[in-house]
């Protein structure tokens, strides 16, 4: 059976290499890009890699209030904690946004170390409303260090903002070129046996005369192209 | 109402944009409708998504399947709060929805507003505040004036905890509805101005706030914008800045925007003190006293701490003619003012650190002015040794504390100088720890 998310495999060599390194040695990886950089779609691809390898993937993002970092970390905490049996009274109080950020980080790290030490964490766009304060960025990196779990954070901030933090590597999610698009199209059975000129013409239709295309647009147009021919 | 190119239903391929066009070409009509619906929501739980979809297109079938299919598209995000569409795609789908089916577009917003209203915030004032923000977002789909009103009122009365961050969230929501709120352009201009102000893009912020002010509508946006526009003129047009701040105080009073009235008066006090052409600071002292009285009536600790600090600032600036001479009257008043400031530091340190640091700086300055150099240094030492407890520190108070510490040096003994160096080093380390470096990515 073909992979329904094949279009997400558009070339991301630098990001994929950084991710492989992250899985092997831990730490924090920031994936930076414009709002249309396809952050979530790329996380979907990375999650599939993680889960395919038999490791748990824990994602979090939040839009309903402004307390994004803390709320997302609390969500990690909830997901990392083993469910309490119905006949057992929980020993600790329910963590909430009133807890200082460093205590939230300690709590999540402890929960992860005890229940899901091999998990990979994905924190999505904590800066979608407002740029992060440095202590918030530091807390995110600290969580990966304290828990020992690799952490991927997607961000609208620049690569330099994240890579200045110790223990954090940052990669930019750049736009896709014609070559990137052609390469992923060529992986699809529908082009087998067809002339390259035909594929190139379809690729040019997707690119609409542009040399580069924003990732989110590329993913959508490729998926539509795939479904058109199926 | 929407722009005419969208309203007349003639959206062609170019107007729809590549993403909407691609989805429309391959997806079933109900799946496109699911995309339309999702584009209008801040976020939606799966069951609400399906319920609303079947409620909007009740005469047709395939709602559950369409809701499932649309989740496969790469513009759909799964969040703690439910599913949502990424901003760039949502914008295109919203426009397309409005162009193709204006009736249901408005109905969808009404249903989402109702859903939001039905969510019980209980006694949690902050939760209720965010709920009102989302409600205003949905209201923009069918009642732009009403949405503008709620966005403005909510902005004027932010949560006590992290008000700036909450206001940035509200601005983000309002700006996403630019197309709809375009009929009330001042609203969008105001929120752009606020976002620029927080990001330190003061020229853009001033342009936006001036544009709101120039419309001359005597409402909350005008009261808030005159405050910001006044603040932003402190350096180059102080007299005009003070005029704007006076206007903001007056209009806020008339509109019962208590917090903005107090904050604008506070800004006026500091503007008068920093304007060297103002020779008599009696007005600043009187305004700071009045402001403290007003703040005490609000029971809002944030305002009260702030006004207690500005009261001391106003009195001391008046009594010493901006720290230039310390007469008997000032010497007599100093101990009480320092006591008051020290108690602000103690009470506000963990919850209102910016105010606490301003109060500490003011207290240390008064002690320095009256010649109590070691007491001043002790206060700075005490406060700076607690700085690592605080997660996020604002840069300005740190700079002021550094300046005050430096101003003490020539009066200190060798031993005290070592302590002053330690205080300075702490301030430097904290400034480095907390300096925000998260500039935006650029294409």
XYZ file of C-alpha atoms in Angstrom:
673
model
C 0.000 0.000 0.000
C 1.369 3.427 -0.930
C 2.140 6.017 1.700
C -0.761 8.514 1.778
C 1.635 11.199 3.025
C 4.172 10.706 0.191
C 4.052 14.426 -0.661
C 5.590 15.260 2.717
C 8.779 13.530 1.587
C 9.765 16.601 -0.415
C 13.466 17.206 0.040
C 14.391 18.349 3.535
C 17.915 17.012 3.703
C 19.288 19.447 6.263
C 16.291 19.124 8.554
C 16.166 15.341 8.225
C 19.892 15.036 8.951
C 19.504 17.234 12.026
C 16.543 15.124 13.106
C 18.462 11.860 12.718
C 21.225 13.362 14.833
C 18.679 14.457 17.414
C 17.222 10.962 17.658
C 20.674 9.513 18.141
C 22.089 11.968 20.646
C 19.128 13.840 22.155
C 18.831 17.577 22.709
C 16.615 20.163 21.090
C 16.002 20.875 17.410
C 14.240 24.068 16.324
C 12.572 24.063 12.906
C 12.204 27.686 11.912
C 10.229 29.214 9.095
C 7.557 31.598 7.876
C 3.895 30.913 8.724
C 3.494 29.026 5.413
C 6.608 26.878 5.975
C 4.448 23.808 6.555
C 5.648 23.334 10.129
C 2.842 21.037 11.169
C 2.966 18.926 8.026
C 6.678 18.382 8.488
C 6.130 17.418 12.125
C 3.585 14.894 10.852
C 6.327 13.352 8.740
C 8.784 13.291 11.646
C 6.180 11.785 13.963
C 5.563 9.023 11.450
C 9.320 8.298 11.402
C 9.423 8.147 15.194
C 6.353 5.965 15.553
C 7.487 3.768 12.676
C 10.671 3.172 14.671
C 8.622 2.025 17.666
C 9.153 5.100 19.842
C 6.322 7.166 21.328
C 5.831 10.663 19.892
C 4.222 13.305 22.079
C 3.005 16.503 20.427
C 1.525 19.655 21.820
C 0.371 23.044 20.605
C -2.217 25.463 21.842
C -4.190 28.387 20.417
C -7.026 29.159 22.795
C -5.126 31.339 25.246
C -1.849 33.228 25.310
C -0.052 30.998 27.840
C 1.279 28.815 25.053
C 4.559 27.468 26.394
C 3.311 26.608 29.856
C 0.053 25.199 28.564
C 1.851 23.025 26.038
C 4.337 21.775 28.614
C 1.467 20.965 30.973
C -0.059 19.010 28.136
C 3.225 17.084 27.783
C 2.993 16.382 31.512
C -0.518 15.033 31.144
C 0.456 12.852 28.196
C 3.587 11.593 29.925
C 1.844 10.661 33.162
C 0.579 7.141 33.530
C -3.209 7.095 34.020
C -4.172 6.763 37.664
C -6.366 3.681 38.337
C -9.887 4.585 39.394
C -9.526 3.067 42.873
C -6.312 4.957 43.665
C -6.209 8.462 45.084
C -3.647 10.531 43.120
C -0.616 11.323 45.273
C 0.198 14.664 43.756
C -1.893 17.701 43.038
C -2.948 18.502 39.505
C -0.350 20.771 37.931
C -1.720 24.068 36.593
C -0.619 27.313 34.976
C 0.032 28.847 38.409
C 3.173 26.704 38.732
C 6.401 28.520 37.846
C 7.790 27.465 34.481
C 10.876 25.777 35.934
C 8.669 23.632 38.187
C 6.600 22.639 35.177
C 9.810 21.656 33.361
C 10.949 19.626 36.411
C 7.562 17.909 36.623
C 7.362 17.029 32.929
C 10.969 15.808 32.906
C 10.369 13.589 35.938
C 7.175 12.162 34.440
C 8.916 11.464 31.135
C 11.949 9.833 32.738
C 9.760 7.467 34.720
C 7.045 6.584 32.230
C 8.215 7.374 28.669
C 12.003 7.735 28.650
C 12.234 6.937 24.938
C 9.604 9.465 23.844
C 10.276 12.162 21.267
C 8.610 15.507 21.991
C 7.136 17.904 19.441
C 6.223 21.413 20.572
C 4.495 23.290 17.788
C 4.648 27.032 17.159
C 4.761 28.304 20.733
C 5.497 31.749 19.231
C 2.562 31.999 16.870
C 1.048 34.970 18.789
C 4.086 36.667 20.192
C 7.795 36.128 20.206
C 9.070 33.991 23.036
C 10.910 35.417 26.000
C 14.396 34.048 26.417
C 13.501 32.174 29.653
C 10.705 30.412 27.767
C 13.118 29.342 25.045
C 15.580 28.228 27.682
C 12.857 26.228 29.465
C 12.099 24.355 26.248
C 15.753 23.439 25.774
C 16.034 22.558 29.483
C 13.158 20.129 29.135
C 15.022 18.152 26.492
C 18.150 18.106 28.659
C 16.411 17.192 31.910
C 14.126 14.547 30.458
C 16.695 13.035 28.122
C 13.978 13.031 25.450
C 14.750 14.570 22.049
C 12.578 17.641 21.536
C 11.546 19.260 18.260
C 10.145 22.779 18.454
C 8.671 24.547 15.428
C 8.962 28.293 15.421
C 8.405 31.518 13.511
C 11.626 32.891 15.001
C 14.924 33.070 13.177
C 17.451 30.241 13.235
C 19.929 32.493 15.018
C 17.528 33.088 17.917
C 17.426 29.361 18.687
C 20.950 28.347 17.775
C 22.307 30.885 20.272
C 20.990 28.625 23.052
C 23.327 25.953 24.349
C 22.045 22.474 23.509
C 19.814 23.611 20.662
C 20.339 23.133 16.947
C 18.214 25.124 14.528
C 17.327 24.506 10.899
C 15.354 26.696 8.541
C 12.394 25.256 6.676
C 13.089 26.842 3.314
C 10.850 27.092 0.257
C 10.956 24.237 -2.262
C 12.657 24.555 -5.647
C 11.555 23.073 -8.981
C 14.070 20.282 -8.470
C 12.663 19.449 -5.023
C 9.181 19.177 -6.489
C 10.296 17.104 -9.496
C 12.143 14.669 -7.278
C 9.135 13.858 -5.126
C 6.845 13.632 -8.157
C 9.181 11.037 -9.647
C 8.620 8.780 -6.635
C 4.971 8.320 -7.643
C 3.766 5.351 -9.719
C 1.596 7.612 -11.893
C 4.671 9.055 -13.608
C 6.222 5.681 -14.383
C 6.512 5.137 -18.127
C 5.760 8.758 -18.906
C 8.104 11.177 -20.653
C 10.071 13.564 -18.486
C 8.743 16.541 -20.500
C 5.197 15.661 -19.453
C 6.159 15.442 -15.808
C 8.079 18.698 -16.102
C 5.029 20.387 -17.605
C 2.883 19.189 -14.700
C 5.583 20.325 -12.275
C 5.546 23.769 -13.915
C 1.786 23.837 -13.410
C 2.337 23.274 -9.703
C 5.082 25.919 -9.546
C 2.923 28.369 -11.547
C 5.998 29.960 -13.126
C 7.775 30.522 -9.815
C 11.320 29.365 -9.041
C 10.390 28.524 -5.449
C 7.170 27.691 -3.702
C 6.205 27.938 -0.008
C 6.203 24.467 1.581
C 2.565 24.437 2.680
C 1.439 25.326 -0.826
C 3.756 22.682 -2.267
C 2.388 19.945 0.009
C -1.215 20.809 -0.854
C -0.602 21.072 -4.583
C 1.363 17.835 -4.657
C -1.344 15.999 -2.724
C -3.951 17.348 -5.142
C -1.775 16.348 -8.110
C -1.488 12.845 -6.698
C -5.235 12.549 -6.167
C -6.001 13.981 -9.576
C -4.259 11.107 -11.231
C -5.501 8.377 -8.935
C -19.116 43.165 4.900
C -16.482 41.723 2.651
C -14.528 43.417 -0.129
C -16.675 43.575 -3.281
C -14.429 41.210 -5.268
C -15.200 38.540 -2.713
C -18.791 39.475 -2.022
C -20.126 39.165 -5.544
C -19.463 35.438 -5.684
C -17.326 35.696 -8.806
C -14.215 34.224 -7.211
C -12.255 32.625 -10.023
C -9.188 30.458 -9.873
C -6.817 33.415 -9.363
C -8.887 34.928 -6.597
C -9.206 31.618 -4.810
C -5.458 31.183 -4.705
C -3.549 27.976 -5.473
C -4.402 26.081 -2.277
C -8.177 26.505 -2.453
C -8.136 25.835 -6.196
C -6.192 22.598 -5.733
C -8.522 21.317 -3.010
C -11.644 22.290 -4.964
C -10.371 20.395 -8.009
C -9.930 17.054 -6.281
C -12.028 17.000 -3.123
C -15.728 16.197 -2.837
C -17.989 19.244 -2.341
C -18.692 18.305 1.286
C -14.938 18.072 1.970
C -14.485 21.603 0.615
C -17.304 22.669 2.926
C -15.529 21.033 5.816
C -12.464 23.112 4.907
C -14.601 26.246 4.794
C -15.995 25.531 8.243
C -12.630 24.717 9.769
C -11.151 27.913 8.329
C -13.619 29.985 10.340
C -12.738 28.425 13.711
C -9.972 29.259 16.172
C -10.015 25.527 16.882
C -12.657 22.818 16.892
C -13.064 19.529 18.721
C -13.784 16.684 16.333
C -17.361 16.090 17.554
C -18.218 19.806 17.368
C -16.711 19.927 13.896
C -18.969 17.122 12.676
C -22.037 18.515 14.462
C -21.584 21.971 12.969
C -20.922 20.568 9.522
C -24.106 18.538 9.567
C -26.003 21.477 11.067
C -24.899 23.819 8.293
C -25.551 21.416 5.403
C -28.280 19.338 7.008
C -29.960 18.468 3.713
C -26.843 16.678 2.462
C -24.954 13.563 3.538
C -21.344 12.543 4.091
C -20.486 14.912 6.956
C -18.449 12.470 9.027
C -16.505 11.262 6.012
C -15.792 14.856 4.889
C -14.660 15.845 8.376
C -12.277 12.909 8.340
C -11.016 13.587 4.832
C -10.171 17.197 5.424
C -7.983 16.246 8.396
C -5.700 14.441 5.931
C -4.745 17.711 4.222
C -1.431 19.215 5.287
C -2.915 22.566 6.322
C -4.850 21.026 9.212
C -3.198 21.134 12.617
C -4.094 19.134 15.670
C -3.744 21.165 18.865
C -4.548 20.667 22.546
C -7.724 22.615 21.875
C -8.837 20.691 18.802
C -8.298 20.893 15.062
C -7.529 24.102 13.239
C -6.350 25.291 9.872
C -2.987 27.010 9.425
C -3.304 30.752 9.102
C -2.267 31.171 5.487
C -4.651 28.496 4.213
C -7.473 29.542 6.554
C -7.382 33.050 5.158
C -7.847 31.775 1.587
C -10.630 29.341 2.537
C -12.493 31.977 4.558
C -12.530 34.322 1.589
C -13.685 31.519 -0.674
C -16.438 30.503 1.763
C -17.712 34.067 1.917
C -17.626 34.399 -1.861
C -19.409 31.124 -2.551
C -21.976 30.927 0.243
C -22.309 34.136 2.211
C -25.429 32.967 4.033
C -23.778 29.880 5.498
C -20.546 31.795 6.091
C -22.423 34.043 8.500
C -24.405 31.113 9.889
C -21.165 29.248 10.616
C -19.860 32.217 12.560
C -23.132 32.465 14.473
C -22.999 28.773 15.384
C -19.381 29.029 16.472
C -20.207 32.119 18.530
C -23.054 30.225 20.190
C -20.759 27.283 20.867
C -18.230 29.631 22.426
C -20.897 31.265 24.557
C -22.061 27.882 25.805
C -18.626 27.061 27.203
C -18.716 27.655 30.919
C -15.763 29.631 32.242
C -17.030 29.264 35.808
C -15.491 31.805 38.186
C -12.259 31.956 36.243
C -12.026 35.588 35.092
C -9.057 34.916 32.829
C -10.790 32.016 31.098
C -13.821 34.221 30.578
C -11.574 36.938 29.081
C -10.107 34.549 26.506
C -13.618 33.230 25.806
C -14.799 36.778 25.043
C -11.855 37.201 22.668
C -12.832 34.082 20.734
C -16.480 35.172 20.789
C -15.482 38.534 19.241
C -13.503 36.641 16.590
C -16.663 34.745 15.578
C -18.912 37.783 15.910
C -16.777 39.474 13.228
C -18.406 37.079 10.757
C -21.845 38.655 11.108
C -21.646 41.731 13.314
C -18.462 43.717 12.702
C -19.405 46.664 14.907
C -20.249 44.318 17.777
C -16.980 42.437 17.328
C -15.006 45.688 17.241
C -16.682 46.762 20.467
C -15.862 43.524 22.302
C -12.291 43.387 20.996
C -11.795 46.979 22.221
C -13.424 46.471 25.612
C -11.506 43.254 26.189
C -8.242 44.924 25.253
C -8.950 47.727 27.706
C -9.475 45.277 30.557
C -6.822 42.543 30.225
C -6.134 39.690 32.651
C -3.991 40.628 35.645
C -1.417 37.967 34.858
C 0.700 38.692 31.756
C -1.600 41.367 30.298
C 0.736 42.142 27.396
C 0.914 38.537 26.275
C -2.894 38.231 26.495
C -3.284 41.422 24.465
C -0.877 40.077 21.833
C -3.088 36.995 21.540
C -6.193 39.174 21.181
C -4.446 41.281 18.514
C -3.513 38.101 16.644
C -7.169 37.062 16.608
C -8.446 40.472 15.509
C -5.879 40.790 12.722
C -6.910 37.412 11.328
C -10.346 38.921 10.777
C -8.920 41.891 8.847
C -11.065 41.153 5.816
C -14.232 41.237 7.857
C -13.309 44.037 10.213
C -12.140 46.076 7.232
C -15.379 48.014 7.531
C -14.058 49.292 10.867
C -10.469 49.960 9.686
C -9.409 51.723 12.880
C -9.750 48.433 14.729
C -7.204 46.611 12.605
C -4.933 49.648 12.559
C -5.054 49.759 16.341
C -4.115 46.098 16.750
C -1.306 46.418 14.196
C -0.106 49.421 16.187
C -0.109 47.466 19.415
C 1.808 44.536 17.933
C 4.385 46.954 16.495
C 4.649 48.710 19.855
C 5.323 45.480 21.747
C 7.878 44.390 19.160
C 9.679 47.726 19.521
C 8.803 48.949 15.999
C 7.884 52.367 17.376
C 7.704 54.247 14.083
C 5.131 51.822 12.663
C 3.287 51.802 15.977
C 3.076 55.585 16.039
C 1.789 55.686 12.468
C -0.948 53.194 13.307
C -2.010 54.901 16.540
C -1.987 58.329 14.852
C -4.267 56.958 12.205
C -6.715 55.712 14.857
C -6.564 59.059 16.658
C -7.090 61.062 13.477
C -10.439 59.343 12.891
C -11.695 61.224 15.956
C -14.259 58.638 17.069
C -14.654 59.049 20.842
C -14.541 55.357 21.771
C -12.269 52.858 23.565
C -9.913 52.593 20.569
C -9.462 56.362 20.565
C -8.861 56.443 24.325
C -6.290 53.638 24.101
C -4.599 54.923 20.936
C -4.187 58.464 22.322
C -2.433 56.919 25.322
C 0.017 54.985 23.128
C 0.455 57.906 20.683
C 1.200 60.187 23.645
C 3.728 57.768 25.119
C 5.515 57.481 21.792
C 6.032 61.264 21.595
C 7.879 61.587 24.870
C 11.223 62.044 23.100
C 10.535 64.323 20.171
C 7.203 66.063 20.748
C 6.720 66.173 24.518
C 4.075 68.910 24.537
C 1.944 67.143 21.922
C 2.499 63.888 23.792
C 1.189 65.422 27.013
C -1.789 66.845 25.161
C -2.637 63.381 23.839
C -2.222 61.819 27.284
C -4.562 64.424 28.804
C -7.069 63.579 26.078
C -6.732 59.894 26.858
C -7.267 60.470 30.587
C -10.371 62.538 29.939
C -11.977 60.211 27.388
C -11.142 57.118 29.439
C -12.862 58.747 32.416
C -15.946 59.486 30.320
C -16.023 55.930 28.966
C -15.275 54.423 32.393
C -12.155 52.708 31.078
C -10.718 52.776 34.565
C -7.438 51.007 33.885
C -6.581 53.118 30.858
C -7.526 56.308 32.689
C -5.105 55.437 35.484
C -2.355 54.194 33.205
C -2.625 57.246 30.941
C -2.470 59.573 33.954
C 0.518 57.619 35.175
C 2.169 58.129 31.788
C 1.335 61.833 32.014
C 3.096 62.073 35.392
C 6.272 60.508 34.031
C 6.018 62.574 30.822
C 5.830 65.811 32.834
C 8.804 64.771 34.950
C 10.940 63.877 31.962
C 10.073 67.083 30.056
C 12.705 69.609 31.150
C 10.633 72.496 29.798
C 8.093 71.855 32.565
C 9.468 73.931 35.442
C 6.785 73.367 38.078
C 6.221 69.735 38.940
C 3.339 70.524 41.294
C 0.905 69.162 38.717
C 2.850 65.892 38.409
C 2.824 65.487 42.199
C -0.895 66.222 42.378
C -1.743 63.851 39.502
C 0.261 61.052 41.101
C -1.674 61.552 44.368
C -5.013 61.546 42.535
C -4.004 58.445 40.591
C -3.122 56.543 43.745
C -6.533 57.382 45.223
C -8.249 56.146 42.063
C -6.164 52.982 41.903
C -6.978 52.093 45.514
C -10.665 52.067 44.577
C -10.070 49.426 41.887
C -8.655 46.708 44.165
C -6.441 45.819 41.196
C -3.052 45.010 42.780
C -1.203 45.642 39.514
C -2.510 49.209 39.317
C -2.109 49.839 43.021
C 1.565 48.802 43.115
C 2.221 50.813 40.001
C 0.514 53.932 41.366
C 2.207 53.661 44.772
C 5.521 53.715 42.926
C 4.584 56.616 40.667
C 3.230 58.502 43.671
C 6.681 58.337 45.292
C 8.297 59.277 41.985
C 5.972 62.269 41.548
C 6.412 63.528 45.113
C 10.189 63.155 45.066
C 10.600 64.816 41.669
C 8.499 67.736 42.913
C 10.225 68.057 46.310
C 13.744 67.871 44.853
C 13.108 69.534 41.510
C 14.140 66.343 39.698
C 16.838 65.244 42.171
C 18.646 68.597 41.870
C 18.269 69.905 45.461
C 17.265 68.157 48.666
C 15.707 70.634 51.066
C 14.262 70.109 54.550
C 10.839 69.220 53.213
C 12.341 66.477 51.038
C 14.486 65.115 53.873
C 11.424 64.944 56.058
C 9.390 63.109 53.410
C 12.164 60.683 52.367
C 11.861 57.989 55.097
C 8.131 57.557 54.533
C 8.532 57.424 50.766
C 11.341 54.846 51.026
C 9.273 52.733 53.443
C 6.387 52.792 51.023
C 8.633 51.810 48.105
C 10.292 49.031 50.092
C 6.906 47.579 50.909
C 5.983 47.639 47.197
C 9.207 45.735 46.488
C 8.352 43.106 49.099
C 4.705 42.688 48.114
C 5.069 42.875 44.341
C 8.358 41.069 43.742
C 7.018 37.673 42.776
C 3.946 38.810 40.881
C 4.715 42.297 39.482
C 8.437 42.245 39.054
C 8.634 45.238 36.717
C 6.868 47.455 39.248
C 8.911 45.995 42.105
C 12.151 46.820 40.313
C 10.965 50.349 39.500
C 10.106 50.791 43.175
C 13.496 49.449 44.246
C 15.243 51.809 41.870
C 13.209 54.748 43.101
C 13.914 53.831 46.741
C 17.642 53.509 46.063
C 17.627 56.866 44.263
C 15.933 58.640 47.172
C 18.392 57.114 49.640
C 21.277 58.240 47.416
C 19.834 61.763 47.098
C 19.666 62.154 50.899
C 23.213 60.848 51.278
C 22.377 57.383 52.709
C 24.707 55.671 50.266
C 25.209 52.418 52.141
C 21.427 52.038 52.710
C 20.925 52.619 49.002
C 23.522 49.987 48.136
C 21.996 47.533 50.632
C 18.611 47.914 48.980
C 20.124 47.281 45.545
C 22.029 44.285 46.898
C 18.896 42.818 48.473
C 16.823 43.189 45.331
C 19.405 42.006 42.815
C 20.226 38.895 44.830
C 16.610 37.796 44.292
C 16.610 38.309 40.521
C 17.423 34.674 39.614
C 14.038 33.703 41.147
C 12.279 35.519 38.325
C 11.694 33.793 34.995
C 11.254 36.793 32.731
C 12.756 40.162 33.540
C 11.954 43.317 31.598
C 15.149 45.014 30.328
C 14.358 48.648 31.204
C 14.271 48.366 35.013
C 17.522 46.404 34.882
C 19.129 49.264 32.955
C 17.842 51.795 35.481
C 19.143 49.769 38.422
C 22.530 49.529 36.704
C 22.598 53.289 36.260
C 21.671 53.935 39.883
C 24.337 51.502 41.103
C 26.901 53.281 38.948
C 25.851 56.676 40.322
C 26.643 55.496 43.861
C 30.221 54.451 43.163
C 31.953 57.763 43.812
C 30.434 57.875 47.291
C 31.426 54.374 48.399
C 34.282 52.928 50.442
C 36.612 50.310 48.971
C 34.643 47.516 50.641
C 31.350 48.920 49.446
C 32.767 49.291 45.953
C 33.337 45.544 45.827
C 29.685 44.994 46.711
C 28.601 47.543 44.089
C 30.642 45.632 41.495
C 28.915 42.435 42.554
C 25.495 44.105 42.167
C 26.464 45.379 38.717
C 27.691 41.933 37.698
C 24.386 40.377 38.799
C 22.437 42.913 36.785
C 24.594 42.246 33.742
C 24.137 38.482 34.080
C 20.374 38.837 34.453
C 20.177 41.130 31.437
C 21.987 38.504 29.372
C 19.831 35.680 30.721
C 16.555 37.344 29.901
C 17.235 39.379 26.779
C 14.732 38.264 24.193
C 16.463 37.170 21.019
C 13.572 35.609 19.163
C 13.392 37.813 16.087
C 11.124 36.586 13.285
C 12.247 34.353 10.458
C 12.436 36.036 7.051
C 12.016 34.584 3.591
